[in-house]
CSV table of C-alpha atoms in Angstrom, one decimal:
chain,number,residue,atom,x,y,z
H,1,UNK,CA,-19.9,8.7,5.4
H,2,UNK,CA,-19.3,11.6,7.7
H,3,UNK,CA,-18.3,14.2,5.2
H,4,UNK,CA,-20.4,17.1,3.9
H,5,UNK,CA,-21.1,16.7,0.2
H,6,UNK,CA,-22.7,19.4,-1.8
H,7,UNK,CA,-26.1,18.7,-3.4
H,8,UNK,CA,-25.5,18.7,-7.1
H,9,UNK,CA,-25.9,16.7,-10.3
H,10,UNK,CA,-23.0,14.5,-11.4
H,11,UNK,CA,-21.9,14.4,-15.0
H,12,UNK,CA,-20.1,11.7,-17.0
H,13,UNK,CA,-17.1,14.0,-16.9
H,14,UNK,CA,-17.3,14.1,-13.1
H,15,UNK,CA,-17.3,10.3,-12.9
H,16,UNK,CA,-14.3,9.9,-15.3
H,17,UNK,CA,-12.2,12.5,-13.4
H,18,UNK,CA,-13.2,11.0,-10.1
H,19,UNK,CA,-12.1,7.6,-11.2
H,20,UNK,CA,-8.7,9.0,-12.4
H,21,UNK,CA,-8.2,10.8,-9.1
H,22,UNK,CA,-8.9,7.6,-7.1
H,23,UNK,CA,-6.2,5.8,-9.1
H,24,UNK,CA,-3.9,8.6,-8.3
H,25,UNK,CA,-4.8,8.4,-4.6
H,26,UNK,CA,-4.0,4.7,-4.8
H,27,UNK,CA,-0.6,5.3,-6.2
H,28,UNK,CA,0.1,7.9,-3.6
H,29,UNK,CA,-1.1,5.6,-0.8
H,30,UNK,CA,1.2,2.8,-2.1
H,31,UNK,CA,4.2,5.2,-2.1
H,32,UNK,CA,3.4,6.3,1.5
H,33,UNK,CA,3.2,2.7,2.6
H,34,UNK,CA,6.6,2.0,1.0
H,35,UNK,CA,8.1,5.0,2.7
H,36,UNK,CA,6.5,4.3,6.1
H,37,UNK,CA,5.1,7.8,6.4
H,38,UNK,CA,2.5,7.0,9.1
H,39,UNK,CA,1.9,7.9,12.7
H,40,UNK,CA,2.1,4.6,14.7
H,41,UNK,CA,4.3,5.2,17.8
H,42,UNK,CA,1.4,6.2,20.0
H,43,UNK,CA,-1.6,4.1,18.8
H,44,UNK,CA,-5.0,5.1,20.0
H,45,UNK,CA,-8.5,3.7,20.2
H,46,UNK,CA,-11.7,5.4,19.5
H,47,UNK,CA,-15.5,4.9,19.8
H,48,UNK,CA,-18.6,6.1,18.0
H,49,UNK,CA,-22.1,5.3,19.4
H,50,UNK,CA,-25.3,5.8,17.3
H,51,UNK,CA,-28.4,6.4,19.3
H,52,UNK,CA,-32.2,6.6,18.8
H,53,UNK,CA,-34.5,9.4,19.9
H,54,UNK,CA,-37.9,8.7,21.5
H,55,UNK,CA,-40.6,10.7,23.1
H,56,UNK,CA,-41.9,10.3,26.7
H,57,UNK,CA,-44.1,7.4,25.4
H,58,UNK,CA,-41.1,5.4,24.0
H,59,UNK,CA,-42.2,6.0,20.4
H,60,UNK,CA,-39.7,7.5,17.7
H,61,UNK,CA,-39.1,11.2,18.0
H,62,UNK,CA,-38.1,12.8,14.6
H,63,UNK,CA,-36.2,15.6,16.4
H,64,UNK,CA,-32.5,15.2,15.9
H,65,UNK,CA,-32.1,18.8,14.6
H,66,UNK,CA,-33.6,20.3,17.8
H,67,UNK,CA,-31.7,17.8,20.0
H,68,UNK,CA,-28.4,18.6,18.4
H,69,UNK,CA,-29.0,22.3,18.8
H,70,UNK,CA,-29.8,21.7,22.4
H,71,UNK,CA,-26.7,19.6,23.1
H,72,UNK,CA,-24.5,22.1,21.3
H,73,UNK,CA,-21.4,19.9,21.3
H,74,UNK,CA,-19.3,19.2,18.2
H,75,UNK,CA,-18.8,15.6,19.4
H,76,UNK,CA,-22.4,15.0,18.4
H,77,UNK,CA,-23.6,14.8,14.8
H,78,UNK,CA,-26.7,13.9,12.8
H,79,UNK,CA,-27.2,10.4,11.4
H,80,UNK,CA,-29.3,9.2,8.4
H,81,UNK,CA,-32.7,9.3,10.1
H,82,UNK,CA,-34.3,12.2,11.9
H,83,UNK,CA,-34.8,9.8,14.8
H,84,UNK,CA,-31.2,9.2,15.5
H,85,UNK,CA,-27.8,10.8,16.1
H,86,UNK,CA,-24.2,9.9,16.9
H,87,UNK,CA,-21.5,10.7,19.4
H,88,UNK,CA,-17.9,10.6,18.5
H,89,UNK,CA,-16.0,9.9,21.8
H,90,UNK,CA,-12.5,11.5,21.7
H,91,UNK,CA,-9.7,9.0,20.9
H,92,UNK,CA,-7.4,7.9,23.7
H,93,UNK,CA,-4.7,5.4,24.5
H,94,UNK,CA,-6.2,2.1,25.5
H,95,UNK,CA,-4.7,2.1,29.0
H,96,UNK,CA,-5.0,5.9,29.6
H,97,UNK,CA,-6.5,7.0,33.0
H,98,UNK,CA,-7.8,4.6,35.6
H,99,UNK,CA,-10.0,1.5,35.2
H,100,UNK,CA,-13.2,3.4,35.0
H,101,UNK,CA,-12.1,6.6,33.3
H,102,UNK,CA,-13.3,5.8,29.7
H,103,UNK,CA,-16.7,4.5,31.0
H,104,UNK,CA,-17.2,7.5,33.2
H,105,UNK,CA,-16.3,9.9,30.3
H,106,UNK,CA,-18.9,8.3,28.1
H,107,UNK,CA,-21.6,8.2,30.7
H,108,UNK,CA,-21.0,11.9,31.5
H,109,UNK,CA,-21.4,12.8,27.9
H,110,UNK,CA,-24.5,10.7,27.4
H,111,UNK,CA,-26.1,12.0,30.7
H,112,UNK,CA,-25.4,15.6,29.6
H,113,UNK,CA,-27.0,14.9,26.2
H,114,UNK,CA,-30.0,13.3,27.8
H,115,UNK,CA,-30.6,16.3,30.0
H,116,UNK,CA,-30.4,18.6,27.0
H,117,UNK,CA,-32.6,16.4,24.9
H,118,UNK,CA,-35.3,16.0,27.5
H,119,UNK,CA,-35.6,19.8,27.6
H,120,UNK,CA,-36.9,19.6,24.0
H,121,UNK,CA,-39.1,16.6,24.5
H,122,UNK,CA,-36.8,13.7,23.5
H,123,UNK,CA,-34.8,11.0,25.1
H,124,UNK,CA,-31.8,9.0,24.0
H,125,UNK,CA,-31.8,5.2,23.8
H,126,UNK,CA,-28.9,2.9,22.9
H,127,UNK,CA,-30.3,-0.1,21.2
H,128,UNK,CA,-29.4,-1.9,17.9
H,129,UNK,CA,-32.9,-1.3,16.5
H,130,UNK,CA,-35.5,0.8,18.2
H,131,UNK,CA,-38.2,-1.7,19.1
H,132,UNK,CA,-41.1,0.8,18.6
H,133,UNK,CA,-40.0,1.8,15.1
H,134,UNK,CA,-42.7,1.2,12.5
H,135,UNK,CA,-42.7,0.9,8.7
H,136,UNK,CA,-44.4,4.3,8.5
H,137,UNK,CA,-41.5,5.9,10.4
H,138,UNK,CA,-38.9,5.2,7.7
H,139,UNK,CA,-40.2,6.9,4.6
H,140,UNK,CA,-38.3,9.6,2.7
H,141,UNK,CA,-39.6,12.3,5.1
H,142,UNK,CA,-37.6,10.7,7.9
H,143,UNK,CA,-34.3,11.5,6.2
H,144,UNK,CA,-32.1,13.9,8.1
H,145,UNK,CA,-32.0,17.4,6.7
H,146,UNK,CA,-28.3,17.3,5.8
H,147,UNK,CA,-28.2,17.4,1.9
H,148,UNK,CA,-25.6,14.6,1.9
H,149,UNK,CA,-28.2,12.1,3.0
H,150,UNK,CA,-30.7,13.1,0.3
H,151,UNK,CA,-27.9,13.0,-2.3
H,152,UNK,CA,-26.8,9.5,-1.1
H,153,UNK,CA,-30.4,8.4,-1.3
H,154,UNK,CA,-30.8,9.6,-4.8
H,155,UNK,CA,-27.5,8.0,-6.0
H,156,UNK,CA,-28.3,4.6,-4.5
H,157,UNK,CA,-31.7,4.5,-6.1
H,158,UNK,CA,-30.3,5.8,-9.4
H,159,UNK,CA,-27.8,2.9,-9.3
H,160,UNK,CA,-30.4,0.4,-8.3
H,161,UNK,CA,-33.2,1.5,-10.6
H,162,UNK,CA,-36.0,0.1,-8.4
H,163,UNK,CA,-37.4,0.0,-4.9
H,164,UNK,CA,-35.5,-1.8,-2.2
H,165,UNK,CA,-36.8,-5.3,-1.2
H,166,UNK,CA,-36.2,-6.1,2.4
H,167,UNK,CA,-36.9,-9.7,3.5
H,168,UNK,CA,-35.9,-11.4,6.7
H,169,UNK,CA,-37.1,-14.8,7.9
H,170,UNK,CA,-36.8,-15.3,11.6
H,171,UNK,CA,-39.2,-16.1,14.4
H,172,UNK,CA,-41.6,-14.0,12.4
H,173,UNK,CA,-41.3,-13.0,8.7
H,174,UNK,CA,-40.7,-9.6,7.2
H,175,UNK,CA,-41.1,-8.8,3.5
H,176,UNK,CA,-41.5,-5.2,2.4
H,177,UNK,CA,-40.5,-2.7,-0.3
H,178,UNK,CA,-38.9,0.7,0.5
H,179,UNK,CA,-38.6,3.7,-1.8
H,180,UNK,CA,-35.9,5.4,0.4
H,181,UNK,CA,-32.8,4.1,2.2
H,182,UNK,CA,-34.2,5.3,5.5
H,183,UNK,CA,-34.7,1.7,6.8
H,184,UNK,CA,-30.9,1.7,7.1
H,185,UNK,CA,-31.4,4.4,9.9
H,186,UNK,CA,-33.0,1.7,12.0
H,187,UNK,CA,-29.6,0.1,12.3
H,188,UNK,CA,-27.7,1.9,15.2
H,189,UNK,CA,-24.3,0.6,16.0
H,190,UNK,CA,-21.2,0.8,18.3
H,191,UNK,CA,-18.1,1.3,16.3
H,192,UNK,CA,-14.7,0.6,17.8
H,193,UNK,CA,-11.6,2.2,16.2
H,194,UNK,CA,-8.1,0.7,16.5
H,195,UNK,CA,-5.1,2.6,15.2
H,196,UNK,CA,-2.5,0.2,13.9
H,197,UNK,CA,1.0,0.3,12.3
H,198,UNK,CA,0.7,-0.2,8.5
H,199,UNK,CA,3.0,-3.3,8.8
H,200,UNK,CA,0.5,-4.9,11.2
H,201,UNK,CA,-2.7,-3.7,9.6
H,202,UNK,CA,-3.4,-6.9,7.6
H,203,UNK,CA,-3.0,-9.1,10.7
H,204,UNK,CA,-5.3,-7.0,12.8
H,205,UNK,CA,-7.9,-6.8,10.1
H,206,UNK,CA,-7.8,-10.6,9.5
H,207,UNK,CA,-8.1,-11.1,13.3
H,208,UNK,CA,-11.1,-8.7,13.5
H,209,UNK,CA,-12.8,-10.6,10.6
H,210,UNK,CA,-12.2,-13.9,12.3
H,211,UNK,CA,-13.9,-12.9,15.5
H,212,UNK,CA,-16.7,-10.8,14.1
H,213,UNK,CA,-19.2,-13.7,14.5
H,214,UNK,CA,-18.2,-14.2,18.1
H,215,UNK,CA,-18.7,-10.5,18.8
H,216,UNK,CA,-22.2,-10.4,17.3
H,217,UNK,CA,-23.3,-13.6,19.1
H,218,UNK,CA,-22.3,-12.2,22.5
H,219,UNK,CA,-23.6,-8.7,22.0
H,220,UNK,CA,-26.8,-9.2,19.9
H,221,UNK,CA,-29.3,-6.5,20.8
H,222,UNK,CA,-31.7,-6.2,17.8
H,223,UNK,CA,-34.4,-8.9,17.8
H,224,UNK,CA,-37.3,-6.7,16.7
H,225,UNK,CA,-38.0,-4.8,13.5
H,226,UNK,CA,-41.3,-3.1,12.5
H,227,UNK,CA,-43.2,-5.2,15.1
H,228,UNK,CA,-41.7,-8.5,14.0
H,229,UNK,CA,-39.4,-10.8,16.0
H,230,UNK,CA,-36.7,-11.7,13.5
H,231,UNK,CA,-33.0,-12.5,14.1
H,232,UNK,CA,-31.3,-11.9,17.4
H,233,UNK,CA,-29.2,-9.3,15.6
H,234,UNK,CA,-31.6,-8.2,12.8
H,235,UNK,CA,-29.4,-5.2,12.2
H,236,UNK,CA,-27.0,-7.3,10.1
H,237,UNK,CA,-29.4,-8.5,7.4
H,238,UNK,CA,-31.3,-5.2,7.4
H,239,UNK,CA,-28.2,-3.2,6.8
H,240,UNK,CA,-27.0,-5.5,4.1
H,241,UNK,CA,-30.3,-5.1,2.2
H,242,UNK,CA,-31.1,-1.4,3.0
H,243,UNK,CA,-28.1,0.0,1.1
H,244,UNK,CA,-27.9,-2.6,-1.7
H,245,UNK,CA,-27.5,-0.9,-5.1
H,246,UNK,CA,-28.0,-4.1,-7.0
H,247,UNK,CA,-31.2,-5.3,-8.6
H,248,UNK,CA,-31.8,-9.0,-8.7
H,249,UNK,CA,-30.2,-9.5,-12.2
H,250,UNK,CA,-27.0,-7.8,-11.1
H,251,UNK,CA,-26.8,-9.9,-7.9
H,252,UNK,CA,-27.1,-13.0,-10.1
H,253,UNK,CA,-24.0,-11.9,-12.0
H,254,UNK,CA,-22.0,-12.0,-8.8
H,255,UNK,CA,-21.5,-8.2,-8.4
H,256,UNK,CA,-20.3,-7.4,-4.9
H,257,UNK,CA,-22.7,-5.8,-2.4
H,258,UNK,CA,-21.8,-2.4,-0.8
H,259,UNK,CA,-22.3,-3.8,2.6
H,260,UNK,CA,-19.6,-6.4,2.5
H,261,UNK,CA,-17.8,-8.8,4.7
H,262,UNK,CA,-15.1,-9.3,1.9
H,263,UNK,CA,-14.0,-12.4,0.2
H,264,UNK,CA,-10.4,-13.1,1.3
H,265,UNK,CA,-7.8,-12.6,3.9
H,266,UNK,CA,-5.5,-9.7,3.1
H,267,UNK,CA,-1.7,-9.1,3.1
H,268,UNK,CA,-1.8,-5.3,3.2
H,269,UNK,CA,-4.3,-2.5,3.8
H,270,UNK,CA,-3.7,-1.5,0.2
H,271,UNK,CA,-5.7,-4.7,-0.8
H,272,UNK,CA,-8.9,-3.2,0.7
H,273,UNK,CA,-8.6,0.3,-0.9
H,274,UNK,CA,-7.7,-1.3,-4.2
H,275,UNK,CA,-10.7,-3.6,-4.1
H,276,UNK,CA,-12.9,-0.5,-3.4
H,277,UNK,CA,-11.7,1.1,-6.6
H,278,UNK,CA,-11.7,-2.0,-8.7
H,279,UNK,CA,-15.2,-3.3,-7.7
H,280,UNK,CA,-17.4,-0.4,-6.8
H,281,UNK,CA,-18.6,2.5,-9.0
H,282,UNK,CA,-18.5,5.9,-7.3
H,283,UNK,CA,-21.8,6.9,-5.7
H,284,UNK,CA,-20.7,10.5,-4.9
H,285,UNK,CA,-18.0,11.5,-7.5
H,286,UNK,CA,-17.2,14.8,-6.0
H,287,UNK,CA,-13.5,15.8,-6.6
H,288,UNK,CA,-11.3,17.8,-4.2
H,289,UNK,CA,-9.1,20.6,-5.4
H,290,UNK,CA,-6.0,18.8,-3.9
H,291,UNK,CA,-3.6,17.0,-6.3
H,292,UNK,CA,-2.3,14.3,-3.9
H,293,UNK,CA,0.9,13.5,-5.8
H,294,UNK,CA,1.9,17.2,-5.8
H,295,UNK,CA,1.1,17.5,-2.1
H,296,UNK,CA,3.3,14.5,-1.3
H,297,UNK,CA,6.2,15.5,-3.5
H,298,UNK,CA,6.1,19.0,-1.9
H,299,UNK,CA,6.6,17.4,1.6
H,300,UNK,CA,3.0,17.7,2.7
H,301,UNK,CA,0.5,15.1,3.8
H,302,UNK,CA,-2.2,14.4,1.2
H,303,UNK,CA,-5.8,14.0,2.4
H,304,UNK,CA,-6.6,11.5,-0.4
H,305,UNK,CA,-10.1,12.9,-0.4
H,306,UNK,CA,-11.5,10.9,-3.3
H,307,UNK,CA,-10.3,7.6,-1.9
H,308,UNK,CA,-11.6,8.3,1.6
H,309,UNK,CA,-15.0,9.6,0.4
H,310,UNK,CA,-15.4,6.5,-1.8
H,311,UNK,CA,-14.4,4.3,1.1
H,312,UNK,CA,-17.2,5.9,3.2
H,313,UNK,CA,-19.8,4.6,0.7
H,314,UNK,CA,-18.6,1.0,1.0
H,315,UNK,CA,-19.8,-0.5,4.2
H,316,UNK,CA,-17.4,-3.2,5.3
H,317,UNK,CA,-18.0,-4.8,8.7
H,318,UNK,CA,-14.4,-4.0,9.4
H,319,UNK,CA,-13.6,-0.9,7.4
H,320,UNK,CA,-10.1,0.5,6.8
H,321,UNK,CA,-9.7,4.2,7.6
H,322,UNK,CA,-7.0,6.6,6.4
H,323,UNK,CA,-7.0,9.9,8.2
H,324,UNK,CA,-4.8,12.9,8.8
H,325,UNK,CA,-4.5,14.6,12.1
H,326,UNK,CA,-2.1,17.1,13.7
H,327,UNK,CA,0.4,14.3,14.3
H,328,UNK,CA,0.4,13.1,10.7
H,329,UNK,CA,-1.4,10.4,8.7
H,330,UNK,CA,-2.5,7.2,10.3
H,331,UNK,CA,-4.4,4.0,9.5
H,332,UNK,CA,-7.1,2.4,11.7
H,333,UNK,CA,-9.7,-0.3,11.6
H,334,UNK,CA,-13.3,0.7,12.2
H,335,UNK,CA,-15.0,-2.3,13.8
H,336,UNK,CA,-18.7,-1.9,12.8
H,337,UNK,CA,-20.4,-5.2,13.6
H,338,UNK,CA,-21.8,-4.4,17.1
H,339,UNK,CA,-25.2,-2.9,17.9
H,340,UNK,CA,-25.5,0.0,20.2
H,341,UNK,CA,-26.1,-0.7,23.9
H,342,UNK,CA,-27.6,-2.0,26.0
H,343,UNK,CA,-25.5,0.0,28.6
H,344,UNK,CA,-22.2,1.8,28.7
H,345,UNK,CA,-20.9,-1.0,30.9
H,346,UNK,CA,-21.8,-3.6,28.2
H,347,UNK,CA,-20.2,-1.4,25.5
H,348,UNK,CA,-16.9,-1.0,27.4
H,349,UNK,CA,-16.8,-4.8,28.1
H,350,UNK,CA,-17.3,-5.5,24.4
H,351,UNK,CA,-14.5,-3.1,23.6
H,352,UNK,CA,-12.1,-4.8,26.1
H,353,UNK,CA,-12.9,-8.2,24.6
H,354,UNK,CA,-12.4,-7.0,21.1
H,355,UNK,CA,-9.1,-5.1,21.7
H,356,UNK,CA,-7.7,-7.9,23.9
H,357,UNK,CA,-8.7,-10.8,21.6
H,358,UNK,CA,-7.4,-9.3,18.4
H,359,UNK,CA,-4.1,-8.4,20.1
H,360,UNK,CA,-3.6,-11.9,21.3
H,361,UNK,CA,-4.6,-13.5,17.9
H,362,UNK,CA,-2.1,-11.2,16.1
H,363,UNK,CA,0.7,-12.4,18.4
H,364,UNK,CA,-0.2,-16.1,17.9
H,365,UNK,CA,2.5,-18.2,16.2
H,366,UNK,CA,-0.2,-19.9,14.1
H,367,UNK,CA,-2.7,-17.1,13.3
H,368,UNK,CA,-6.3,-18.2,13.2
H,369,UNK,CA,-6.8,-16.9,9.7
H,370,UNK,CA,-4.3,-19.4,8.4
H,371,UNK,CA,-6.4,-22.2,9.9
H,372,UNK,CA,-9.9,-21.1,9.0
H,373,UNK,CA,-11.3,-20.4,5.6
H,374,UNK,CA,-12.6,-16.9,4.9
H,375,UNK,CA,-16.0,-18.3,3.9
H,376,UNK,CA,-16.4,-20.0,7.3
H,377,UNK,CA,-15.7,-16.6,9.1
H,378,UNK,CA,-18.5,-15.1,7.0
H,379,UNK,CA,-20.8,-17.9,7.8
H,380,UNK,CA,-20.1,-17.5,11.5
H,381,UNK,CA,-21.2,-13.8,11.2
H,382,UNK,CA,-24.6,-14.7,9.8
H,383,UNK,CA,-25.1,-17.7,12.1
H,384,UNK,CA,-24.3,-15.4,15.1
H,385,UNK,CA,-26.7,-12.7,13.8
H,386,UNK,CA,-29.5,-15.2,13.5
H,387,UNK,CA,-29.1,-17.2,16.7
H,388,UNK,CA,-27.3,-14.7,19.0
H,389,UNK,CA,-25.9,-16.1,22.2
H,390,UNK,CA,-27.4,-19.5,21.4
H,391,UNK,CA,-25.3,-19.8,18.2
H,392,UNK,CA,-22.9,-22.6,17.4
H,393,UNK,CA,-19.8,-21.3,15.7
H,394,UNK,CA,-16.8,-22.9,14.1
H,395,UNK,CA,-13.3,-22.4,15.5
H,396,UNK,CA,-10.1,-24.1,14.4
H,397,UNK,CA,-9.1,-26.9,16.7
H,398,UNK,CA,-12.5,-27.3,18.3
H,399,UNK,CA,-14.9,-27.5,15.4
H,400,UNK,CA,-18.5,-26.2,15.7
H,401,UNK,CA,-19.3,-25.5,19.4
H,402,UNK,CA,-21.7,-23.3,21.4
H,403,UNK,CA,-20.3,-19.7,21.3
H,404,UNK,CA,-20.5,-19.5,25.1
H,405,UNK,CA,-18.3,-22.6,25.5
H,406,UNK,CA,-15.9,-21.3,22.9
H,407,UNK,CA,-15.5,-18.0,24.7
H,408,UNK,CA,-15.2,-19.4,28.2
H,409,UNK,CA,-12.7,-22.1,27.3
H,410,UNK,CA,-10.6,-20.5,24.5
H,411,UNK,CA,-11.2,-16.9,23.7
H,412,UNK,CA,-11.6,-15.2,27.1
H,413,UNK,CA,-8.1,-16.3,28.3
H,414,UNK,CA,-6.8,-15.0,25.0
H,415,UNK,CA,-8.5,-11.6,25.6
H,416,UNK,CA,-6.9,-11.4,29.0
H,417,UNK,CA,-3.5,-12.1,27.6
H,418,UNK,CA,-4.0,-9.5,24.8
H,419,UNK,CA,-5.0,-6.8,27.3
H,420,UNK,CA,-2.0,-7.7,29.5
H,421,UNK,CA,0.3,-7.4,26.5
H,422,UNK,CA,-1.3,-3.9,25.9
H,423,UNK,CA,-0.3,-2.9,29.5
H,424,UNK,CA,-3.6,-3.4,31.3
H,425,UNK,CA,-3.2,-5.0,34.7
H,426,UNK,CA,-5.5,-7.6,36.2
H,427,UNK,CA,-7.3,-5.2,38.5
H,428,UNK,CA,-8.5,-3.4,35.4
H,429,UNK,CA,-9.1,-6.4,33.2
H,430,UNK,CA,-11.1,-8.6,35.5
H,431,UNK,CA,-14.2,-6.4,35.9
H,432,UNK,CA,-14.3,-5.6,32.2
H,433,UNK,CA,-13.9,-9.2,30.9
H,434,UNK,CA,-15.9,-10.4,33.9
H,435,UNK,CA,-19.0,-8.9,32.2
H,436,UNK,CA,-18.3,-11.1,29.1
H,437,UNK,CA,-17.7,-14.1,31.3
H,438,UNK,CA,-21.0,-13.8,33.1
H,439,UNK,CA,-22.8,-13.1,29.9
H,440,UNK,CA,-21.6,-16.5,28.7
H,441,UNK,CA,-22.3,-18.3,32.1
H,442,UNK,CA,-25.8,-17.0,32.1
H,443,UNK,CA,-26.3,-17.2,28.3
H,444,UNK,CA,-28.1,-13.9,28.5
H,445,UNK,CA,-27.7,-10.7,26.5
H,446,UNK,CA,-29.8,-7.7,25.4
H,447,UNK,CA,-31.5,-9.5,22.6
H,448,UNK,CA,-32.6,-12.4,24.8
H,449,UNK,CA,-33.9,-9.9,27.5
H,450,UNK,CA,-35.9,-8.0,24.9
H,451,UNK,CA,-37.5,-11.1,23.5
H,452,UNK,CA,-38.4,-12.7,26.8
H,453,UNK,CA,-39.8,-9.4,28.2
H,454,UNK,CA,-42.0,-8.9,25.2
H,455,UNK,CA,-43.3,-12.5,25.3
H,456,UNK,CA,-44.2,-12.0,29.0
H,457,UNK,CA,-45.9,-8.6,28.4
H,458,UNK,CA,-47.9,-10.0,25.5
H,459,UNK,CA,-49.9,-12.2,27.9
H,460,UNK,CA,-51.3,-9.1,29.6
H,461,UNK,CA,-51.6,-6.4,26.9
H,462,UNK,CA,-53.8,-5.9,23.9
H,463,UNK,CA,-51.2,-6.3,21.1
H,464,UNK,CA,-47.5,-6.7,20.2
H,465,UNK,CA,-47.0,-2.9,19.7
H,466,UNK,CA,-48.0,-2.1,23.2
H,467,UNK,CA,-45.7,-4.8,24.5
H,468,UNK,CA,-42.9,-3.4,22.5
H,469,UNK,CA,-43.6,0.1,23.9
H,470,UNK,CA,-43.6,-1.1,27.5
H,471,UNK,CA,-40.5,-3.1,27.0
H,472,UNK,CA,-38.7,-0.1,25.5
H,473,UNK,CA,-39.6,2.1,28.5
H,474,UNK,CA,-38.3,-0.6,30.9
H,475,UNK,CA,-35.2,-1.0,28.8
H,476,UNK,CA,-34.4,2.7,29.1
H,477,UNK,CA,-34.8,2.5,32.9
H,478,UNK,CA,-32.2,-0.3,33.1
H,479,UNK,CA,-30.0,1.4,30.5
H,480,UNK,CA,-29.7,4.4,32.8
H,481,UNK,CA,-28.9,2.2,35.8
H,482,UNK,CA,-25.8,0.9,33.8
H,483,UNK,CA,-26.1,-2.6,35.2
H,484,UNK,CA,-24.9,-5.1,32.4
H,485,UNK,CA,-27.8,-6.6,30.5
H,486,UNK,CA,-27.2,-10.2,31.7
H,487,UNK,CA,-28.3,-9.0,35.2
H,488,UNK,CA,-31.6,-7.4,34.0
H,489,UNK,CA,-34.7,-9.2,35.4
H,490,UNK,CA,-37.7,-10.2,33.3
H,491,UNK,CA,-40.5,-8.8,35.4
C-alpha cells in the first residue's frame, strides 16, 4: 500500500459510500476490459526491493527517515518499520540494454544509497528477515512516521479486536503475541512486476501461481526470526500471521485471510478485483473526488482510486495491479513471493527464471494449471517455505520430486525457451539462468548458507545472538561482492 492516506476517523457513512464507489469502479473496469482500453503494445517489467537498515555492529538501525533524507531520491521510499526502506527500480523492457544493464543499474543505485546511508551511521542489507532483529525491535514505536502506517495499524487491530498471535514451528519454535503490526516489517521482499495484455492476464497469473512454490524453494533466504531458526523462508508464515485481521472464531467460520494465495484458477483479471470487493471489508475507506464513470464517459482515463487502494490492503502473493501512466492505463502482475537478496546477481537470476518460465507455461498447449489442482499449488508454496531448496514439490507428469531435480530436468529448459520467445539471446540467457542451474546442482541458497554459518559460529561464541550478529556482518561483505549465494563459503 504505497499511497498516502490522511489520518482520520472513518464513519459508517464513509464505509457505505466507499463500498458503493468500489462497485462503481468494478463496473467501469469491466467496461474498460470489454472495450480493450489498455496499454499493452510495449509491455514492461519492473522491480521493487525492500531493504533493512543496520548499524556498524549489524544490529537494527531505526533510522529510515534520516537515511531517506540523505539519499534524496524519489525512487526510494519508507516502509512499515523504521528499520527498513524500499527502492522502486524504473520499469523497462525485458530485453532493453545489454546483458548486464539492469543488474548494473540496480547495483549503482544501491551503492549510491549505501554511501549516503553510511554517512548518517546506517548500512543497507538485502535479506528476507534481518537475522539480528529481536522481539523488542518490533513494538509500536518501530512504526515508520508516515501517518498511513499508524492508520493501517489502528484499522487492522480494530477489525481484529485482540493482539496478534504469531506461531511458527520449525527447527526451533516461536510463539508470541504482538500489539502492533510491526512484526510484518521483518518481512522484506523482492517484487517483480510484469505488464500483460488484459486478454492474457489470467494465463500469466495462473502460471505465476503454479510456480510460486518453486520460486520460494530456490530463493529461500529467511531462516531466522527473533533468534530462532524456523522455516527456510519464515517470511511466508510470518507475513500471513502479522497482518491477519481475523480472531480465532472468525477463522473457524472460513473467512478469507488478507494475506492470500487465493482459492481458484481465474479466467479474467476481473475475477481478482471482484473477489477483493466481495470478500474483504475496507480497512481504509477513504474516497477520492473522482467519479470514475463520468471520467470514462468524458473520454478520460479513470484512476479507480477506491478499487486500487482496497487492492493495496489485500496481500495476494501474486497481486493484480491497475495503474495509469502517461501512455494510458495498464494491468500488471506483482509477484510478491520472493525474499530480498542475497545479492543483486541472485535477484536478477530469479527474475530471469520467473519471466522466462511464466512465458513458456503460457505458451504451452496444455497449461499446467489445467493439470494441477489449485490446492496443490498452495501446498507447494508452504512446503517450499518450510523446506527451502530441500523441498519435494508436486508437478504434473512427474509427481512429487525434489525441487532441484524438477528445475534441472523440466523447468530450466522451459525458462530458456520463454526468454528466447521474449527476444533474449543465449549469450544473455546462459549467465542468468546459469545461476539457477548451479544453485540446483549445489543445492545451496541464502537460507542454507545462513543456517550453516550460524551453526558453525555457535561452536565458538557465547550465544546464538552473537552468532547471528557475526553471520550478518559476513553476509553483508559477501552481498557487496555480488557473487551468487551458492558460491559463498562457510568459514
